[in-house]
Tab-separated table of C-alpha atoms in Angstrom:
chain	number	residue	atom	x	y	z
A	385	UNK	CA	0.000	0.000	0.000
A	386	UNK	CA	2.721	2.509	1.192
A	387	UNK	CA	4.656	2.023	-2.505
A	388	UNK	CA	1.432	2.568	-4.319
A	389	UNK	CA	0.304	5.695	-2.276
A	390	UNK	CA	3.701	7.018	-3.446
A	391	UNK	CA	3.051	6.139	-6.996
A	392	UNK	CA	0.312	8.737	-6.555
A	393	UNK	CA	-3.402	8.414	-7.766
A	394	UNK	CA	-6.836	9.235	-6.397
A	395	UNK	CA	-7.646	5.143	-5.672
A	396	UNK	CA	-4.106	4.731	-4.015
A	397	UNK	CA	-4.945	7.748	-1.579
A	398	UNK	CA	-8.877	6.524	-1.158
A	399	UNK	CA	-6.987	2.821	-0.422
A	400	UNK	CA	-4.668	5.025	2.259
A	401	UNK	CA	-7.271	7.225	3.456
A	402	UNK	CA	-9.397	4.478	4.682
A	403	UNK	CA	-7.006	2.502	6.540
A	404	UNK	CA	-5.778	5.713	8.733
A	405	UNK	CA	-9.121	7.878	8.783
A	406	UNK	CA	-9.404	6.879	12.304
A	407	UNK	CA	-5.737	7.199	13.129
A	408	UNK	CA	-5.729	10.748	11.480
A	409	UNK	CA	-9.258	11.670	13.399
A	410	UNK	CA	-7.442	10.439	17.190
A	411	UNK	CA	-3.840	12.245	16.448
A	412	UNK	CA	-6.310	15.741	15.829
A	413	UNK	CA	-8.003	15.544	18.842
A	414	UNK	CA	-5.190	15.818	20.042
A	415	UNK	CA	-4.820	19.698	19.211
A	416	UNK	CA	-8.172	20.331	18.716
A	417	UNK	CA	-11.187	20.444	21.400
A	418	UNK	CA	-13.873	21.666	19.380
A	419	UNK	CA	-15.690	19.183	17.029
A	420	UNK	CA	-15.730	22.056	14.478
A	421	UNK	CA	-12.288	22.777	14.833
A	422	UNK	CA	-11.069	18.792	14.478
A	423	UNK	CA	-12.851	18.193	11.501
A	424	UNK	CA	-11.372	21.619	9.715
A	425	UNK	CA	-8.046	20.117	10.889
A	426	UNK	CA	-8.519	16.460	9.615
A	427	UNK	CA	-9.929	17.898	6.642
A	428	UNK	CA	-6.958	19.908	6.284
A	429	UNK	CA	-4.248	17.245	6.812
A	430	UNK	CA	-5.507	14.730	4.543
A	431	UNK	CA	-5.562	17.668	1.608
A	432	UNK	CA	-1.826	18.519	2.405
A	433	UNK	CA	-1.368	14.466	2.562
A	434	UNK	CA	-2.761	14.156	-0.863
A	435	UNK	CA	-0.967	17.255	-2.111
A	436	UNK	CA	2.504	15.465	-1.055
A	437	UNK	CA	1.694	12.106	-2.159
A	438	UNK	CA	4.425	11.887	-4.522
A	439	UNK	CA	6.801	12.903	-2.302
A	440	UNK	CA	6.626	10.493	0.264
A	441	UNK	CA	9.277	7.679	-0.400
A	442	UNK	CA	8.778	4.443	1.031
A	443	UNK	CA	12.246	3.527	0.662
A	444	UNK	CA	13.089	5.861	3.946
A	445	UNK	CA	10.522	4.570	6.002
A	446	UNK	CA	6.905	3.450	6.226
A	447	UNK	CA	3.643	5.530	5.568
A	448	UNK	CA	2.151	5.605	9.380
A	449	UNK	CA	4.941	7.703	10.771
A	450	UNK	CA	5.183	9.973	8.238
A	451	UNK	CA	1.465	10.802	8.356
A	452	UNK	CA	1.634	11.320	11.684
A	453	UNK	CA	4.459	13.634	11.161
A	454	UNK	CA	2.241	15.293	8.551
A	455	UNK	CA	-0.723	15.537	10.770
A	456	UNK	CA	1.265	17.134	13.814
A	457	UNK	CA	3.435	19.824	11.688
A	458	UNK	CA	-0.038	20.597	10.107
A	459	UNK	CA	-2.490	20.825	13.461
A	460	UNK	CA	1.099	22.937	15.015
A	461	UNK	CA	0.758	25.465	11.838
A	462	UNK	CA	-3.300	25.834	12.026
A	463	UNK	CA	-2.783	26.168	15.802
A	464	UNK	CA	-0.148	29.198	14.801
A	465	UNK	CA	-2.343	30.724	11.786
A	466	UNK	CA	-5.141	31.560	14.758
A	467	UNK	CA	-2.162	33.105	16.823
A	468	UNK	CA	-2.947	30.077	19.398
A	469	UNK	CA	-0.497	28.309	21.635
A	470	UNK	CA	-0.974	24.519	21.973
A	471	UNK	CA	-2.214	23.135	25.171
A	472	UNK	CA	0.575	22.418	27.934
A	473	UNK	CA	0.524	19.217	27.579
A	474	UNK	CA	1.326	19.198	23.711
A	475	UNK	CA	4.928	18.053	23.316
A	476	UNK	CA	7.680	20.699	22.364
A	477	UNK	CA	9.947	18.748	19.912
A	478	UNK	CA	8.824	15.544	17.191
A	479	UNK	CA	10.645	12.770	18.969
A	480	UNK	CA	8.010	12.610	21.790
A	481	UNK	CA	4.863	12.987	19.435
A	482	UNK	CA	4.500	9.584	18.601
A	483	UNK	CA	3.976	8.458	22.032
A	484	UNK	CA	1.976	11.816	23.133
A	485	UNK	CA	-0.533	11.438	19.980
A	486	UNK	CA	-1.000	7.736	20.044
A	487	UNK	CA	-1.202	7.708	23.893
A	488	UNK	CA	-5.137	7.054	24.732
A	489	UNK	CA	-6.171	10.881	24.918
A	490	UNK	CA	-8.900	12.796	26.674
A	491	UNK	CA	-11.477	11.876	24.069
A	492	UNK	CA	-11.355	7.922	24.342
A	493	UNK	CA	-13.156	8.320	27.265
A	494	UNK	CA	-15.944	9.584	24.918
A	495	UNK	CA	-16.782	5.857	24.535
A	496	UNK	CA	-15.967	4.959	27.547
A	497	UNK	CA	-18.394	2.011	29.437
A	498	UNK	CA	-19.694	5.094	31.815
A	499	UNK	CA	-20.621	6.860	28.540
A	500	UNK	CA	-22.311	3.550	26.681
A	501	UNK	CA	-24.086	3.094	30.016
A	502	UNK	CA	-25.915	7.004	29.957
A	503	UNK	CA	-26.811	6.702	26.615
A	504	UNK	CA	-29.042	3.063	26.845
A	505	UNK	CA	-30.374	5.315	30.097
A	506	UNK	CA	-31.214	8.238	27.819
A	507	UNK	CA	-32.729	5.643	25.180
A	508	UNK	CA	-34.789	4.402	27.278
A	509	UNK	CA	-36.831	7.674	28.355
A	510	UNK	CA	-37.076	8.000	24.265
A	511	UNK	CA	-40.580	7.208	22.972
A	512	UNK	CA	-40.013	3.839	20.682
A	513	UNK	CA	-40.326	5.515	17.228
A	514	UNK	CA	-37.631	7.503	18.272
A	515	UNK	CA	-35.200	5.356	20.601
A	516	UNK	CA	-35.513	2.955	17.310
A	517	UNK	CA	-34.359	5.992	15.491
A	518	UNK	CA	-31.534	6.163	17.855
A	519	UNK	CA	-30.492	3.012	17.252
A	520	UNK	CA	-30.901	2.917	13.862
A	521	UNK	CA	-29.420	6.268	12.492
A	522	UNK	CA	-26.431	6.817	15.006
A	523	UNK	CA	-25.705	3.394	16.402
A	524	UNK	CA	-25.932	1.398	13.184
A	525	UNK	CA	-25.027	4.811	11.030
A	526	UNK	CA	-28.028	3.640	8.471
A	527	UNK	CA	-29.221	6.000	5.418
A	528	UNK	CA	-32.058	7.930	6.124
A	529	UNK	CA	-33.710	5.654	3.121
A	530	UNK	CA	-32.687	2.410	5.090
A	531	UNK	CA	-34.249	3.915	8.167
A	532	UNK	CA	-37.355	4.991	6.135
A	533	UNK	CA	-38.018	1.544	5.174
A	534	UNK	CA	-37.300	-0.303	8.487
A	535	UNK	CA	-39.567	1.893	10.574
A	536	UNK	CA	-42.140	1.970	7.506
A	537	UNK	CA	-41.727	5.943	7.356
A	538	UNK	CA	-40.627	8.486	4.416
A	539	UNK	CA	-37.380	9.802	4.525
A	540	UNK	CA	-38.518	13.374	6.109
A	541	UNK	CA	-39.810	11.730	8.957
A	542	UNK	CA	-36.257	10.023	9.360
A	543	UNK	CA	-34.596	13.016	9.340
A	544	UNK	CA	-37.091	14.774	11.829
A	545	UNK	CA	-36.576	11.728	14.557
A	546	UNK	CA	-32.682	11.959	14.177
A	547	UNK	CA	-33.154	15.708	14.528
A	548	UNK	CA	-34.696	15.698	17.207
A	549	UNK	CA	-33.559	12.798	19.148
A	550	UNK	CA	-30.070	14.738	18.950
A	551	UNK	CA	-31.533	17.641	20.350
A	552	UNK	CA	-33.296	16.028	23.105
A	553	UNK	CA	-30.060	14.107	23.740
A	554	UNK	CA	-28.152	17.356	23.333
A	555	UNK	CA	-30.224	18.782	26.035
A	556	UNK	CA	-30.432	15.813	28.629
A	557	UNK	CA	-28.379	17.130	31.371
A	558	UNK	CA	-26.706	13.830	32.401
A	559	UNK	CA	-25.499	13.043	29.504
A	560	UNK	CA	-24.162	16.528	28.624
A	561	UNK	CA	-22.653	16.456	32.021
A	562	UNK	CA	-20.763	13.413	31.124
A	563	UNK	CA	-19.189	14.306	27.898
A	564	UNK	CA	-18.036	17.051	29.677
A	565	UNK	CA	-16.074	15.584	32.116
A	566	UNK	CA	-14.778	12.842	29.495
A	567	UNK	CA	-13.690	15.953	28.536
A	568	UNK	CA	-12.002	18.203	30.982
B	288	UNK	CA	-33.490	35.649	13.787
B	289	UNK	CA	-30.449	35.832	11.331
B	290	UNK	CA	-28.350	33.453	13.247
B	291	UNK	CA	-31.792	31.469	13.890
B	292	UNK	CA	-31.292	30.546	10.247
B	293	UNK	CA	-27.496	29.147	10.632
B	294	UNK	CA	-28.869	27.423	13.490
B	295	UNK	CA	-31.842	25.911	12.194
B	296	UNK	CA	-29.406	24.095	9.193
B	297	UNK	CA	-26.540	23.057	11.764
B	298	UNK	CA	-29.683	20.974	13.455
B	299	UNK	CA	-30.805	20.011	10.565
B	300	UNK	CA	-26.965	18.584	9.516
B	301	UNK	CA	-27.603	20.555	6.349
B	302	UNK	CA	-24.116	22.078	7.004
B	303	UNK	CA	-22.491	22.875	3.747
B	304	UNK	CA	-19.271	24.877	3.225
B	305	UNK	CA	-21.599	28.627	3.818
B	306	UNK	CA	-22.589	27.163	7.008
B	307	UNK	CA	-18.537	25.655	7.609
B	308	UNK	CA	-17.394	29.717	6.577
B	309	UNK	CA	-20.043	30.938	9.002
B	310	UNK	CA	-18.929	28.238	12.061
B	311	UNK	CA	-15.591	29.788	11.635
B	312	UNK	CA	-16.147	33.607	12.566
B	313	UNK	CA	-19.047	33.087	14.535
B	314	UNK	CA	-18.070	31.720	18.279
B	315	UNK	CA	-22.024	31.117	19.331
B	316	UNK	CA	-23.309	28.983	16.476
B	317	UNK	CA	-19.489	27.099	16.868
B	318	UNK	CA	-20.548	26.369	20.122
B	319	UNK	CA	-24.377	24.864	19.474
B	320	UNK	CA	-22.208	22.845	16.364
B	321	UNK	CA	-19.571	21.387	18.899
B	322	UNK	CA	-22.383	20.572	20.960
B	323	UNK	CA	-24.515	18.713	18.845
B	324	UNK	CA	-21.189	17.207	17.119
B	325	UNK	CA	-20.165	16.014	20.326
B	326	UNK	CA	-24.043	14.246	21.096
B	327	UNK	CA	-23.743	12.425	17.981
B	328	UNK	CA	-20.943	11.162	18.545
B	329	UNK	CA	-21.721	9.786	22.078
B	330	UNK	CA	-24.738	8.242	20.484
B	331	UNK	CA	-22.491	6.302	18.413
B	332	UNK	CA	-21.892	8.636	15.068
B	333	UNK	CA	-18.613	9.421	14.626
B	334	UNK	CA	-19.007	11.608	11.538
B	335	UNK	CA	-17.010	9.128	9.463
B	336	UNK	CA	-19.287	9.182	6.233
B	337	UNK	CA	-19.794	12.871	6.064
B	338	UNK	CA	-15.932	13.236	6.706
B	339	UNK	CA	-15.389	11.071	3.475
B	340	UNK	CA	-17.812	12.751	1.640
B	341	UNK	CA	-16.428	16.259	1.998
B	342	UNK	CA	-12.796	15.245	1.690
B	343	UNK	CA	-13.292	13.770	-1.581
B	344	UNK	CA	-15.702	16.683	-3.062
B	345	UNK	CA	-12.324	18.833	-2.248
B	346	UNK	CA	-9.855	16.274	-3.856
B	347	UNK	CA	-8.924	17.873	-7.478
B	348	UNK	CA	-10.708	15.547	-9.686
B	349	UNK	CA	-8.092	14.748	-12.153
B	350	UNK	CA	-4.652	14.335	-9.838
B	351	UNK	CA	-2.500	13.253	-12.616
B	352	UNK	CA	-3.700	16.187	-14.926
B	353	UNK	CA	-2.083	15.739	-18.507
B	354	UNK	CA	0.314	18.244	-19.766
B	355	UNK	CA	-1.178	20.764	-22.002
B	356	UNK	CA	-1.601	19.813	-25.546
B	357	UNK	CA	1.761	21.294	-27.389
B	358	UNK	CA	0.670	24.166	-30.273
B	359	UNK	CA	3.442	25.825	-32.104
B	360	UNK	CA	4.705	28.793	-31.152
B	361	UNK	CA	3.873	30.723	-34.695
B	362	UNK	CA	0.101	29.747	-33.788
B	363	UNK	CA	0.615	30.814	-30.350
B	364	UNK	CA	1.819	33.928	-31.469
B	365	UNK	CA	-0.967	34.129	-33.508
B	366	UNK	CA	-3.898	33.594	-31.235
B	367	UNK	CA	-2.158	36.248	-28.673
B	368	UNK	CA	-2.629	38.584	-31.446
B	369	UNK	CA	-5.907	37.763	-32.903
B	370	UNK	CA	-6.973	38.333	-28.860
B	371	UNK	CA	-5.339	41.414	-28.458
B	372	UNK	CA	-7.334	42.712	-31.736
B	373	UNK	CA	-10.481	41.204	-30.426
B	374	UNK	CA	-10.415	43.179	-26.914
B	375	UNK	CA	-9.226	46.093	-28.537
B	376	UNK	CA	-12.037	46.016	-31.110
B	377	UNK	CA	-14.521	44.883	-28.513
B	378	UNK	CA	-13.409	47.677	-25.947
B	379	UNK	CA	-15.993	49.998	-24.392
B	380	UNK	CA	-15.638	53.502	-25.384
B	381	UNK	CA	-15.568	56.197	-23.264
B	382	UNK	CA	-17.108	59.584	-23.004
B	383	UNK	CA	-14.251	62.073	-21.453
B	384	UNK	CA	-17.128	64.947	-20.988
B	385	UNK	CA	-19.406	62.580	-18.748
B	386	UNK	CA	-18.241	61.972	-15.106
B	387	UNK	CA	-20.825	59.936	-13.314
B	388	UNK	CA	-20.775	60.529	-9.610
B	389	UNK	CA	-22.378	57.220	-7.936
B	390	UNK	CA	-25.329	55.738	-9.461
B	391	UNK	CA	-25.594	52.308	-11.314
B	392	UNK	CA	-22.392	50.706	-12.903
B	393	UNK	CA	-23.571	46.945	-14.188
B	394	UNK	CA	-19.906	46.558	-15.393
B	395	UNK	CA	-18.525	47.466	-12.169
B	396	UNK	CA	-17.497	44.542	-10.162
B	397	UNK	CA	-18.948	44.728	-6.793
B	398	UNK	CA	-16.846	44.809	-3.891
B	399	UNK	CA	-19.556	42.463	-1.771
B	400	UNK	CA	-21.375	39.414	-2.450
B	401	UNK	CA	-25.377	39.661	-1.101
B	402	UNK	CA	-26.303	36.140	-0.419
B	403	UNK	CA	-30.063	35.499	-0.414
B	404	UNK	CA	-31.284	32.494	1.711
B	405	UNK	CA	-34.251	31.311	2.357
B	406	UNK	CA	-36.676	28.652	2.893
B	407	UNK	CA	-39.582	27.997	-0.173
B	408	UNK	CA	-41.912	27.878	2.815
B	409	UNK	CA	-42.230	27.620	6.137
B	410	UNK	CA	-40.764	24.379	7.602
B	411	UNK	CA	-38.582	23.796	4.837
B	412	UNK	CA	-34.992	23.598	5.086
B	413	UNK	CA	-33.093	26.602	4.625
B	414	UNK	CA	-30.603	26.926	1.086
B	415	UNK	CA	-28.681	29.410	-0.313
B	416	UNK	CA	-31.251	31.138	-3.357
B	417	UNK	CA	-28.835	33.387	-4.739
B	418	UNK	CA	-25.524	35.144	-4.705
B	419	UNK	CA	-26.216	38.676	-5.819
B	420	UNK	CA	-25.025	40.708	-7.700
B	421	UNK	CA	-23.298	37.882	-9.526
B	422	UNK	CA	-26.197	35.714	-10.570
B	423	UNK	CA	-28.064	38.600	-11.209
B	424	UNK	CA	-31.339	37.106	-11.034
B	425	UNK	CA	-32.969	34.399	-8.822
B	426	UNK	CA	-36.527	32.942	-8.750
B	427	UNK	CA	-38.690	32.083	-5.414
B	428	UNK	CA	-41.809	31.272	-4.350
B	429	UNK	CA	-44.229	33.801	-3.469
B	430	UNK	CA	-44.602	31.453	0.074
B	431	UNK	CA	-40.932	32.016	0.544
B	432	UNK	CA	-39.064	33.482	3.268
B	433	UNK	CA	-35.733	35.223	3.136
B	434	UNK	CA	-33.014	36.535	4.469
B	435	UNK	CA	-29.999	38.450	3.297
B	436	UNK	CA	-26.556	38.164	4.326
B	437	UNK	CA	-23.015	40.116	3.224
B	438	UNK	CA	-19.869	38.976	2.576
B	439	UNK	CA	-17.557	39.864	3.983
B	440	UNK	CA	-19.136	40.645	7.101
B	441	UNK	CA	-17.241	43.304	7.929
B	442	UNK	CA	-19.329	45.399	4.676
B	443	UNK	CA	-21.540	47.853	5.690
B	444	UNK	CA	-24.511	47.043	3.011
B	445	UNK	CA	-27.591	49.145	2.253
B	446	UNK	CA	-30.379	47.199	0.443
B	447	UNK	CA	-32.860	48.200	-0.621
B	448	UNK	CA	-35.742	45.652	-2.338
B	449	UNK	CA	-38.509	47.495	-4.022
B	450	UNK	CA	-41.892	45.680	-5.613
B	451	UNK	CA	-44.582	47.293	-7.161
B	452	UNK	CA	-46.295	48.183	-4.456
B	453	UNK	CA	-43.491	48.079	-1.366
B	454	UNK	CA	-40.352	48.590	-0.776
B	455	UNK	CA	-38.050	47.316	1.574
B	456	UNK	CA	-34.570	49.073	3.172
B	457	UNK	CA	-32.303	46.673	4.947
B	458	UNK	CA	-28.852	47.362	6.357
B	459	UNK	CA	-26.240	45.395	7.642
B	460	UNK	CA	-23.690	46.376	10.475
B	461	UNK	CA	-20.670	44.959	9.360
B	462	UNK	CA	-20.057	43.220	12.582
B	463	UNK	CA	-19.657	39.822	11.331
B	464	UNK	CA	-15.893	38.732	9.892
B	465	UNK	CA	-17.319	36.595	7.617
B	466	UNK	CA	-21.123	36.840	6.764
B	467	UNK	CA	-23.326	39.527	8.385
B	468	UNK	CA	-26.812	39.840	8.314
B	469	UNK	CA	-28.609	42.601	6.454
B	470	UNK	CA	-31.825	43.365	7.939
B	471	UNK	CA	-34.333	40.849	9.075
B	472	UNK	CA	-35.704	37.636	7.876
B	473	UNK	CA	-38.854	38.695	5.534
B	474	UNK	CA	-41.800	36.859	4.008
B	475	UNK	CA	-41.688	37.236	-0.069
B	476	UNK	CA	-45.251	37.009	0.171
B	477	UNK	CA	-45.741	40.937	1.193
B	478	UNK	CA	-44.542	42.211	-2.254
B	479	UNK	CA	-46.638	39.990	-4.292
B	480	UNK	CA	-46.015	37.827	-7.377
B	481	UNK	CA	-43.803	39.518	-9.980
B	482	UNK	CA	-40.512	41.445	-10.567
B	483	UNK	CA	-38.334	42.650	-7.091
B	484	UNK	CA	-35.629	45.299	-7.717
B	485	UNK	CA	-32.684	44.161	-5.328
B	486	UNK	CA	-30.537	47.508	-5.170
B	487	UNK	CA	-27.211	47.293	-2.717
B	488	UNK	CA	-24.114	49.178	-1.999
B	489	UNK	CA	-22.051	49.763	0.316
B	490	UNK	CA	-22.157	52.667	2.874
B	491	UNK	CA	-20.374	55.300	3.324
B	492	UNK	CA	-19.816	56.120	6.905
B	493	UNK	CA	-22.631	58.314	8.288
B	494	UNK	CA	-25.278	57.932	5.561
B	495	UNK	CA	-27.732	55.088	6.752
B	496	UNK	CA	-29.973	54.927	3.202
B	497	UNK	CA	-29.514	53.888	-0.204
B	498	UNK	CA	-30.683	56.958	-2.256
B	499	UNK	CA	-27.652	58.927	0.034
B	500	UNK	CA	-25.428	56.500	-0.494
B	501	UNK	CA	-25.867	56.852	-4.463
B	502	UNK	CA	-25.873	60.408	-3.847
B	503	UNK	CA	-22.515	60.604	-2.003
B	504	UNK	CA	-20.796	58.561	-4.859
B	505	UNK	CA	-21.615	54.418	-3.571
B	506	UNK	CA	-22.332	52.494	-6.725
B	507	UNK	CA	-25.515	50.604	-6.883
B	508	UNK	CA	-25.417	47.061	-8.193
B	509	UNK	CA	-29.389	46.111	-8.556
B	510	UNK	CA	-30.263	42.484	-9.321
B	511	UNK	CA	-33.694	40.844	-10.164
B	512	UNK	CA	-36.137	38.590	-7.497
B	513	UNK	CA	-38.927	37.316	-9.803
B	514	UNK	CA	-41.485	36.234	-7.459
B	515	UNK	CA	-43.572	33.391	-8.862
B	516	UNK	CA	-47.196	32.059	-7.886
């Protein structure tokens, strides 16, 4: 994979892309707290990766740690660009970043077993067309047309239940309370 | 009300890359999108898809582009020149004795882009309509509702829309680094079915309507609203 990413070409760098999407998404949220400003970031990093495809060379080393080294240099220069300082806890020089950005960071807890257990609590105060919704659109990640035909709906009404079940969960002061501390 | 309509299509998830340039100067609306980014995500959607989806929209379609077919250079030389007489032939004359102050320049590029959203009626999902003056003219629904917005924000705008039997002044503060709102969200329905005069320039400090502005030497860049039945 890494010679053929280097080869260049849009299926080498889909091929690449989907085996370190998650990789890339972790080492951002690193930098980043904001949602918003994570996904500018990971949107960013991937264009510079696929703007210097052809100049990665396999022959000095493989792909993973030179994405990563991509990915940090990037987040350090968007970081700059909005006159910010990185967090304290951000390493000064490269050599530690590979332990500091693959190290299990503030947002794993996200998912944590506390996390998995508040959400089945909030699900279950959901009326059914909507805890189905839940479980549907966000746990299974179905299309709003697979949804529509499961629950025996039209595709508006999909959208309307995810909607609003996000809302309802964005509102639900437990869980809020939670993701903030998976947080801090 | 104005930000109402940002917020409305960030809870929707109808965030497209007006929405992404709004997120990024406005702190508030960043906020409710972290928020609701975050809930997903704790109910199991990580984003993934939609992360894919815009990444690849933004990849240059053809990465290997081929080199430019090779012409030689007597018919490059050529084509420069039959350009050069084409523009020159083609070129606007101008009148040294007239000095416009102001007023209406259609060739004038405008320094602002009015963006027109709106909804075709209430309950629908909010899209951007048009990007005046560029597009010139746009068609909506007489049940529509709109709302105008300048870029950059920071552009004091005077607008004015005029029907046949109303017109509307709207003004923007040029608080906004990005996109500001100009006026207030308004129904399409109060001018009727037919032709709306959108009129906009930019003000000069002080002078708070359109007709001044003109008047005091702002050009006017006026695009069509046809309002349909």
């Amino acid at each position: 994979m890494d010679a053929r990413f280097a080869r260049g070409g849009r299926d080498a760098f889909a091929e690449v892309y989907s085996a370190h999407a998650p990789d890339v998404r972790r080492w951002v949220r690193r930098f980043f707290d904001g949602s918003f400003e994570q996904e500018e970031a990971v949107q960013e990093v991937w264009l510079t990766a696929h703007r210097m495809q052809r100049r990665y060379d396999p022959s000095k080393g493989p792909l993973l740690p030179w994405l990563r080294a991509l990915c940090s240099n990037r987040c350090r220069e968007l970081l700059r660009a909005a006159s910010r300082r990185p967090s304290s806890d951000v390493p000064v020089d490269d050599i530690s970043d590979a332990l500091w950005l693959d190290a299990p960071g503030p947002d794993d807890a996200v998912h944590s077993a506390a996390l998995r257990a508040e959400v089945a609590r909030f699900a279950a105060t959901l009326p059914q067309d909507e805890a189905r919704a839940l479980q549907l659109v966000f746990v299974e990640q179905r299309s709003h047309a697979e949804v529509a035909r499961e629950l025996g709906i039209d595709e508006r009404r999909s959208k309307y239940l995810k909607q609003k079940v996000l809302l309802a969960a964005s509102r639900d002061e437990k869980l809020v309370a939670l993701m903030r501390e998976a947080r801090s | 009300m104005s930000l109402a309509l940002f917020r409305e299509r960030i809870e929707a998830g109808d965030v497209d890359e007006t929405v992404r340039a709004h997120l990024r100067g406005c702190h508030e609306c960043r906020a409710h999108y972290d928020l609701l980014a975050r809930t997903a995500r704790a109910l199991g959607d990580d984003g993934a898809a939609r992360e894919r989806e815009r990444l690849f929209a933004a990849l240059p379609k053809d990465a290997e582009r081929k080199p430019p077919p090779r012409i030689g250079w007597l018919a490059a030389v050529a084509a420069l020149l039959l350009a050069v007489a084409t523009a020159l032939a083609l070129r606007p004359r101008e009148n040294p004795d007239v000095m416009l102050r102001g007023g209406e320049d259609p060739g004038a590029e405008a320094p602002f882009s009015l963006r027109v959203y709106g909804k075709d009626a209430p309950g629908q999902p909010v899209r951007l309509i048009a990007d005046f003056p560029g597009s010139k003219e746009a068609s909506v629904g007489v049940r529509s509702e709109l709302q105008y917005f300048v870029k950059p924000g920071t552009t004091r705008l005077l607008v004015e829309s005029r029907g046949a039997n109303r017109t509307l002044p709207a003004s923007s503060d040029g608080s906004a680094v990005d996109l500001s709102p100009v006026g207030k969200a308004f129904s399409v329905g109060a001018f009727g079915p037919g032709n709306v005069e959108v009129c906009a320039a930019v003000a000069p400090p002080g002078i708070t309507t359109l007709a001044d502005a003109v008047k005091a030497g702002a050009v006017r860049h006026c695009s069509t609203l046809v309002v349909t039945p």
